[in-house]
Short mmCIF file of C-alpha atoms and ligand atoms in Angstrom, two decimals:
data_model
loop_
_atom_site.label_atom_id
_atom_site.label_comp_id
_atom_site.label_asym_id
_atom_site.label_seq_id
_atom_site.Cartn_x
_atom_site.Cartn_y
_atom_site.Cartn_z
CA UNK A 1 -7.17 6.18 -10.12
CA UNK A 2 -8.55 8.91 -8.08
CA UNK A 3 -12.41 9.22 -7.31
CA UNK A 4 -13.87 11.49 -9.96
CA UNK A 5 -15.74 13.72 -7.44
CA UNK A 6 -12.26 14.49 -5.49
CA UNK A 7 -10.83 15.28 -8.95
CA UNK A 8 -13.69 17.66 -9.60
CA UNK A 9 -13.21 19.27 -6.10
CA UNK A 10 -9.50 19.61 -6.73
CA UNK A 11 -10.05 21.12 -10.16
CA UNK A 12 -12.67 23.79 -8.54
CA UNK A 13 -10.24 24.80 -5.74
CA UNK A 14 -7.04 25.00 -7.68
CA UNK A 15 -6.94 28.71 -8.23
CA UNK A 16 -8.01 29.78 -4.90
CA UNK A 17 -7.97 27.52 -1.87
CA UNK A 18 -10.96 28.26 0.69
CA UNK A 19 -10.98 31.84 -0.07
CA UNK A 20 -7.04 32.39 0.52
CA UNK A 21 -6.74 33.95 -2.85
CA UNK A 22 -3.93 31.38 -3.35
CA UNK A 23 -3.61 27.88 -4.66
CA UNK A 24 -2.58 25.13 -2.17
CA UNK A 25 0.49 24.79 -4.51
CA UNK A 26 1.49 28.45 -3.55
CA UNK A 27 0.97 28.52 0.24
CA UNK A 28 3.89 28.73 2.60
CA UNK A 29 4.35 25.50 4.56
CA UNK A 30 4.90 27.68 7.69
CA UNK A 31 1.57 29.41 7.18
CA UNK A 32 -1.29 28.72 9.75
CA UNK A 33 -3.69 27.96 6.73
CA UNK A 34 -1.23 25.19 5.34
CA UNK A 35 -0.94 23.71 8.92
CA UNK A 36 -4.79 23.30 8.88
CA UNK A 37 -4.49 21.25 5.59
CA UNK A 38 -1.91 18.68 7.46
CA UNK A 39 -4.07 18.67 10.58
CA UNK A 40 -7.14 18.26 8.81
CA UNK A 41 -5.94 15.21 6.84
CA UNK A 42 -4.36 13.61 10.07
CA UNK A 43 -7.78 13.98 11.87
CA UNK A 44 -9.63 12.69 8.90
CA UNK A 45 -7.56 9.69 8.71
CA UNK A 46 -7.85 9.24 12.63
CA UNK A 47 -11.52 9.04 12.19
CA UNK A 48 -11.70 6.77 9.03
CA UNK A 49 -9.19 4.25 10.71
CA UNK A 50 -9.93 4.84 14.40
CA UNK A 51 -6.54 5.24 15.11
CA UNK A 52 -5.75 5.12 18.93
CA UNK A 53 -4.31 8.17 20.42
CA UNK A 54 -1.05 6.75 21.43
CA UNK A 55 -0.35 6.51 17.59
CA UNK A 56 1.43 8.96 15.58
CA UNK A 57 0.46 9.78 11.87
CA UNK A 58 3.44 10.63 9.95
CA UNK A 59 3.42 12.25 6.24
CA UNK A 60 6.95 11.35 5.06
CA UNK A 61 8.35 11.93 1.56
CA UNK A 62 10.28 9.43 -0.53
CA UNK A 63 7.97 6.91 -1.20
CA UNK A 64 7.72 3.20 0.01
CA UNK A 65 11.05 2.59 -1.32
CA UNK A 66 12.71 4.74 1.44
CA UNK A 67 10.71 3.07 4.09
CA UNK A 68 12.82 -0.16 3.08
CA UNK A 69 15.86 1.73 4.72
CA UNK A 70 14.23 3.87 7.37
CA UNK A 71 12.51 0.78 8.99
CA UNK A 72 15.72 -1.13 9.90
CA UNK A 73 17.89 2.03 10.33
CA UNK A 74 15.49 3.30 12.79
CA UNK A 75 14.04 0.25 14.50
CA UNK A 76 16.69 -2.35 14.56
CA UNK A 77 18.14 -1.38 17.94
CA UNK A 78 19.34 -4.97 18.65
CA UNK A 79 20.40 -5.32 15.31
CA UNK A 80 18.11 -8.18 13.97
CA UNK A 81 14.53 -8.45 12.71
CA UNK A 82 12.33 -11.22 11.09
CA UNK A 83 11.23 -10.73 7.69
CA UNK A 84 8.41 -12.83 5.99
CA UNK A 85 9.16 -13.54 2.39
CA UNK A 86 5.93 -13.47 0.77
CA UNK A 87 6.77 -12.08 -2.75
CA UNK A 88 8.72 -9.28 -4.62
CA UNK A 89 8.13 -6.34 -2.38
CA UNK A 90 8.88 -7.95 1.05
CA UNK A 91 12.31 -9.38 -0.60
CA UNK A 92 13.32 -6.03 -1.59
CA UNK A 93 12.51 -4.72 1.89
CA UNK A 94 14.54 -7.46 3.33
CA UNK A 95 17.36 -6.98 0.95
CA UNK A 96 17.84 -3.38 2.00
CA UNK A 97 17.40 -4.18 5.48
CA UNK A 98 20.68 -6.49 5.42
CA UNK A 99 22.57 -3.32 5.19
CA UNK A 100 21.58 -2.10 8.60
CA UNK A 101 21.57 -5.59 10.54
CA UNK A 102 20.77 -9.08 10.56
CA UNK A 103 17.36 -10.12 8.59
CA UNK A 104 16.18 -13.54 9.77
CA UNK A 105 13.70 -14.80 7.11
CA UNK A 106 10.85 -16.23 9.39
CA UNK A 107 8.82 -17.98 6.40
CA UNK A 108 9.15 -17.76 2.71
CA UNK A 109 7.14 -19.03 -0.35
CA UNK A 110 10.04 -18.35 -2.73
CA UNK A 111 10.32 -22.05 -3.60
CA UNK A 112 6.76 -22.11 -4.99
CA UNK A 113 7.33 -18.90 -6.64
CA UNK A 114 4.87 -17.21 -4.42
CA UNK A 115 1.61 -18.78 -4.97
CA UNK A 116 0.43 -18.47 -1.29
CA UNK A 117 1.24 -16.43 1.80
CA UNK A 118 3.85 -18.37 3.84
CA UNK A 119 2.74 -20.49 6.58
CA UNK A 120 4.14 -18.74 9.69
CA UNK A 121 2.62 -21.26 12.55
CA UNK A 122 6.00 -22.69 13.02
CA UNK A 123 7.92 -19.59 12.69
CA UNK A 124 10.76 -19.15 15.18
CA UNK A 125 11.31 -15.55 16.62
CA UNK A 126 14.52 -15.05 18.52
CA UNK A 127 13.79 -13.24 21.71
CA UNK A 128 15.67 -10.10 20.85
CA UNK A 129 14.24 -9.45 17.32
CA UNK A 130 13.24 -5.75 16.99
CA UNK A 131 10.25 -6.34 14.84
CA UNK A 132 8.42 -8.81 12.51
CA UNK A 133 8.06 -7.22 9.03
CA UNK A 134 5.46 -8.11 6.43
CA UNK A 135 4.11 -6.72 3.18
CA UNK A 136 0.37 -6.99 3.67
CA UNK A 137 -0.46 -7.04 -0.01
CA UNK A 138 2.08 -8.09 -2.43
CA UNK A 139 1.36 -5.78 -5.36
CA UNK A 140 3.21 -7.80 -8.12
CA UNK A 141 2.72 -11.39 -7.19
CA UNK A 142 -1.20 -10.54 -6.31
CA UNK A 143 -1.07 -12.07 -2.53
CA UNK A 144 -2.88 -10.89 0.46
CA UNK A 145 -2.84 -11.86 4.17
CA UNK A 146 -6.21 -13.02 5.59
CA UNK A 147 -4.88 -13.16 9.15
CA UNK A 148 -1.95 -11.42 10.70
CA UNK A 149 1.20 -13.84 11.79
CA UNK A 150 1.51 -14.41 15.38
CA UNK A 151 4.38 -12.43 16.48
CA UNK A 152 4.54 -13.62 19.85
CA UNK A 153 4.52 -10.28 21.25
CA UNK A 154 7.08 -8.67 19.09
CA UNK A 155 6.26 -5.40 17.19
CA UNK A 156 4.64 -6.15 13.85
CA UNK A 157 5.67 -3.66 10.98
CA UNK A 158 3.31 -3.85 7.77
CA UNK A 159 3.87 -2.36 4.43
CA UNK A 160 0.25 -1.64 3.34
CA UNK A 161 1.23 0.47 0.30
CA UNK A 162 -1.35 -1.55 -2.26
CA UNK A 163 -4.03 -2.25 0.19
CA UNK A 164 -4.00 0.90 2.62
CA UNK A 165 -7.65 2.01 3.09
CA UNK A 166 -9.00 -0.68 0.96
CA UNK A 167 -10.76 -2.52 4.18
CA UNK A 168 -10.80 -1.90 7.78
CA UNK A 169 -7.86 -2.94 10.00
CA UNK A 170 -7.33 -2.90 13.82
CA UNK A 171 -4.45 -0.50 13.98
CA UNK A 172 -3.53 -1.47 17.65
CA UNK A 173 -2.38 -4.82 16.15
CA UNK A 174 0.44 -3.04 14.62
CA UNK A 175 3.66 -1.32 16.08
CA UNK A 176 3.86 0.36 12.52
CA UNK A 177 1.89 0.51 9.44
CA UNK A 178 3.15 2.43 6.38
CA UNK A 179 1.97 2.91 2.86
CA UNK A 180 3.00 4.83 -0.14
CA UNK A 181 -0.05 6.76 -0.97
CA UNK A 182 -0.25 6.58 -4.80
CA UNK A 183 -2.31 3.31 -4.89
CA UNK A 184 -5.62 4.29 -3.00
CA UNK A 185 -4.91 7.91 -1.47
CA UNK A 186 -3.22 10.52 -3.72
CA UNK A 187 -0.45 11.82 -5.83
CA UNK A 188 2.88 9.94 -5.49
CA UNK A 189 6.04 10.34 -3.57
CA UNK A 190 4.64 10.28 -0.08
CA UNK A 191 4.24 7.76 2.49
CA UNK A 192 1.88 7.92 5.55
CA UNK A 193 3.30 6.18 8.50
CA UNK A 194 1.06 5.37 11.32
CA UNK A 195 3.41 4.36 14.49
CA UNK A 196 2.85 3.61 17.84
CA UNK A 197 4.59 6.33 19.93
CA UNK A 198 6.69 4.13 22.10
CA UNK A 199 8.04 2.57 18.97
CA UNK A 200 9.41 5.59 17.75
CA UNK A 201 13.38 5.77 18.79
CA UNK A 202 14.61 8.86 20.30
CA UNK A 203 17.98 7.97 20.12
CA UNK A 204 19.18 7.09 16.40
CA UNK A 205 22.64 6.40 14.74
CA UNK A 206 24.24 9.96 14.59
CA UNK A 207 25.15 9.52 11.14
CA UNK A 208 21.50 9.18 9.99
CA UNK A 209 20.45 12.31 8.03
CA UNK A 210 17.77 14.18 10.27
CA UNK A 211 15.08 13.52 7.62
CA UNK A 212 15.42 9.90 7.96
CA UNK A 213 14.57 9.67 11.68
CA UNK A 214 10.98 9.04 12.60
CA UNK A 215 11.35 11.21 15.64
CA UNK A 216 12.11 14.26 13.59
CA UNK A 217 8.57 13.75 11.92
CA UNK A 218 6.71 12.73 15.11
CA UNK A 219 8.22 15.92 16.85
CA UNK A 220 7.18 18.35 14.37
CA UNK A 221 3.94 17.35 13.15
CA UNK A 222 5.39 16.37 9.76
CA UNK A 223 6.52 19.64 9.51
CA UNK A 224 10.44 19.60 10.00
CA UNK A 225 11.06 20.82 6.47
CA UNK A 226 8.96 21.84 3.46
CA UNK A 227 6.41 18.93 3.30
CA UNK A 228 4.77 17.56 0.04
CA UNK A 229 1.77 20.06 0.62
CA UNK A 230 -0.11 19.02 -2.66
CA UNK A 231 0.01 15.17 -2.10
CA UNK A 232 -1.05 15.80 1.63
CA UNK A 233 -3.92 18.10 0.49
CA UNK A 234 -4.97 15.61 -2.27
CA UNK A 235 -4.91 12.75 0.25
CA UNK A 236 -7.16 14.70 2.72
CA UNK A 237 -9.58 15.00 0.11
CA UNK A 238 -9.80 11.42 -0.99
CA UNK A 239 -9.89 10.37 2.90
CA UNK A 240 -12.94 12.42 3.50
CA UNK A 241 -14.40 11.03 0.43
CA UNK A 242 -13.95 7.59 1.81
CA UNK A 243 -15.63 8.83 5.18
CA UNK A 244 -18.45 10.17 3.01
CA UNK A 245 -18.97 7.13 1.16
CA UNK A 246 -19.39 4.95 4.21
CA UNK A 247 -15.94 4.31 5.51
CA UNK A 248 -13.94 1.52 5.13
CA UNK A 249 -16.44 -1.33 5.77
CA UNK A 250 -18.15 0.05 2.55
CA UNK A 251 -15.06 0.21 0.62
CA UNK A 252 -14.20 -3.28 1.46
CA UNK A 253 -17.60 -4.37 0.22
CA UNK A 254 -17.18 -2.49 -3.13
CA UNK A 255 -13.80 -3.89 -3.43
CA UNK A 256 -14.69 -7.76 -2.65
CA UNK A 257 -17.52 -7.23 -5.37
CA UNK A 258 -15.34 -6.06 -8.00
CA UNK A 259 -12.62 -8.95 -7.28
CA UNK A 260 -15.26 -11.64 -7.20
CA UNK A 261 -16.33 -10.40 -10.86
CA UNK A 262 -12.88 -11.15 -12.05
CA UNK A 263 -11.98 -14.00 -9.98
CA UNK A 264 -15.38 -15.87 -10.70
CA UNK A 265 -14.16 -15.25 -14.52
CA UNK A 266 -10.93 -16.70 -13.98
CA UNK A 267 -12.27 -19.84 -12.65
CA UNK A 268 -14.57 -20.45 -15.32
CA UNK A 269 -12.07 -19.40 -18.15
CA UNK A 270 -10.39 -22.26 -20.22
CA UNK A 271 -7.74 -19.68 -21.44
CA UNK A 272 -6.95 -17.49 -18.54
CA UNK A 273 -5.82 -18.70 -14.85
CA UNK A 274 -4.73 -17.12 -11.76
CA UNK A 275 -1.39 -18.37 -10.27
CA UNK A 276 -2.45 -17.67 -6.81
CA UNK A 277 -4.13 -20.13 -4.45
CA UNK A 278 -7.69 -18.97 -3.53
CA UNK A 279 -7.17 -18.21 0.18
CA UNK A 280 -4.30 -15.91 -0.74
CA UNK A 281 -5.52 -13.97 -3.54
CA UNK A 282 -5.45 -10.25 -3.59
CA UNK A 283 -8.47 -8.30 -3.84
CA UNK A 284 -6.71 -5.07 -5.20
CA UNK A 285 -4.04 -6.88 -7.59
CA UNK A 286 -4.99 -9.84 -9.85
CA UNK A 287 -2.14 -11.51 -11.69
CA UNK A 288 -3.31 -13.76 -14.52
CA UNK A 289 -1.82 -15.78 -17.25
CA UNK A 290 -2.71 -17.66 -20.37
CA UNK A 291 0.60 -20.09 -20.15
CA UNK A 292 1.78 -18.36 -23.33
CA UNK A 293 4.23 -15.32 -23.38
CA UNK A 294 3.20 -14.51 -26.62
CA UNK A 295 -0.65 -14.70 -26.27
CA UNK A 296 -0.19 -12.77 -22.78
CA UNK A 297 1.44 -10.03 -24.96
CA UNK A 298 -1.21 -10.24 -27.44
CA UNK A 299 -4.07 -9.81 -24.88
CA UNK A 300 -1.98 -6.90 -23.36
CA UNK A 301 -2.02 -5.04 -26.77
CA UNK A 302 -5.63 -6.03 -27.69
CA UNK A 303 -6.61 -4.71 -24.25
CA UNK A 304 -5.17 -1.51 -24.64
CA UNK A 305 -6.76 -1.10 -28.21
CA UNK A 306 -10.05 -1.48 -26.56
CA UNK A 307 -9.26 1.09 -24.03
CA UNK A 308 -8.33 -1.13 -21.05
CA UNK A 309 -4.97 0.38 -20.08
CA UNK A 310 -2.08 -1.13 -17.67
CA UNK A 311 -2.89 -4.71 -17.74
CA UNK A 312 0.65 -5.79 -18.64
CA UNK A 313 2.21 -7.87 -15.65
CA UNK A 314 5.07 -6.10 -13.59
CA UNK A 315 8.28 -6.79 -15.80
CA UNK A 316 10.03 -8.75 -13.23
CA UNK A 317 7.24 -11.66 -13.68
CA UNK A 318 5.41 -10.90 -16.86
CA UNK A 319 1.89 -12.39 -17.57
CA UNK A 320 -1.05 -9.66 -16.94
CA UNK A 321 -2.36 -8.09 -14.13
CA UNK A 322 -5.51 -6.10 -13.31
CA UNK A 323 -5.40 -3.76 -10.60
CA UNK A 324 -8.82 -2.77 -9.01
CA UNK A 325 -7.98 -0.15 -6.45
CA UNK A 326 -10.37 1.74 -4.37
CA UNK A 327 -11.41 4.14 -7.08
CA UNK A 328 -11.78 1.77 -9.96
CA UNK A 329 -15.54 1.52 -10.50
CA UNK A 330 -17.23 -1.74 -10.78
CA UNK A 331 -17.98 -1.18 -14.35
CA UNK A 332 -14.16 -1.41 -14.75
CA UNK A 333 -14.09 -5.16 -13.47
CA UNK A 334 -17.14 -5.91 -15.84
CA UNK A 335 -15.56 -4.26 -18.89
CA UNK A 336 -12.41 -6.15 -18.31
CA UNK A 337 -14.13 -9.50 -17.95
CA UNK A 338 -16.58 -8.86 -20.99
CA UNK A 339 -13.17 -8.09 -22.98
CA UNK A 340 -11.32 -11.27 -21.61
CA UNK A 341 -14.53 -13.41 -22.37
CA UNK A 342 -14.42 -12.11 -26.18
CA UNK A 343 -10.70 -12.58 -26.60
CA UNK A 344 -11.21 -16.07 -25.37
CA UNK A 345 -14.15 -16.93 -27.82
CA UNK A 346 -12.30 -15.33 -30.58
CA UNK A 347 -9.19 -17.77 -29.85
CA UNK A 348 -11.52 -20.59 -29.92
CA UNK A 349 -11.78 -21.50 -26.37
N1 PMP B 401 5.69 -1.64 -1.10
C1 PMP B 401 4.91 -2.13 -2.08
C2 PMP B 401 3.91 -2.94 -1.73
C3 PMP B 401 4.63 -1.63 -3.43
O1 PMP B 401 3.77 -2.05 -4.25
C4 PMP B 401 5.39 -0.54 -3.91
C5 PMP B 401 5.36 0.36 -5.29
N2 PMP B 401 4.46 -0.36 -6.17
C6 PMP B 401 6.56 -0.04 -2.94
C7 PMP B 401 6.52 -0.77 -1.73
C8 PMP B 401 7.44 0.92 -3.26
O2 PMP B 401 6.82 2.22 -3.37
P1 PMP B 401 7.47 3.54 -3.95
O3 PMP B 401 7.36 3.38 -5.47
O4 PMP B 401 6.50 4.55 -3.79
O5 PMP B 401 8.95 3.76 -3.55
#
């Protein structure tokens, strides 16, 4: 979802951006006014997240999936990195990274089918490991990190795709944060990467396409080629909206309140339950099950008839899943619980 006031602002500007007589979709990426859109989105993000000066903000096309390759291809200088296996998205990232070097699984919860964030307290990290990689919110499994792992001084790379801008984060604890923007920020197909400057390699595999080198984007202010101007423009609007509505601390409060409504219901329900242990539960993505595949499907279909769209769990795990991204109002969580409550009653529980 996008915040409604932002959609309205975009609607009002779509034919004529800022008196230019042109739509944002028509601006040349080399025109000075287009550069102001990119620079404005970046400076608003710096303000919202208090990004330290020594970090670059990059707008890169290709979505989160391309980062699964760009991260190891650029950053595995010694040829090995530690990945924490906390669910489907970190596993996909590790599988892709194996094409570029040695992947050491520092900790894994595959054996429990990902009911909690892996315990990293005894994790061994080889001294020459280039980085430690986590997926900070496992979108499909519904897990989130409450405390970052101790990387023993190694750079931390975090995929924040499904929790980016949902709560405050101390950027200085990471060497790199990246996020596909489509959950909490703007139209799909783009990633925002926040990278410590000294972590961006100047020399890369000469066979690497120029677009895939982080240095290409860092050197050109994300303007090496024609960028995804529309997405950057919309992201800028959402970032400003977050600043206007109290920043990330206020967003975190709103998100915690929504998630509590759903988790409290699941705790009290006789029909539905969360497969995830309480201390690892995501605030953004809440998977739940009835214990019967047929009944799960019935719930999904009945919910859709009641106007609650997209509750079906990801095809790889089944079940049901409620996503409560930033722009979902509290009323959405309340409507879901009301519906599930009635469904439960109708089924004699
Ligand atoms: N990482 C996470 C945590 C995700 O949730 C997703 C997509 N849902 C991706 C990566 C992949 O992103 P994209 O579809 O933009 O390639």
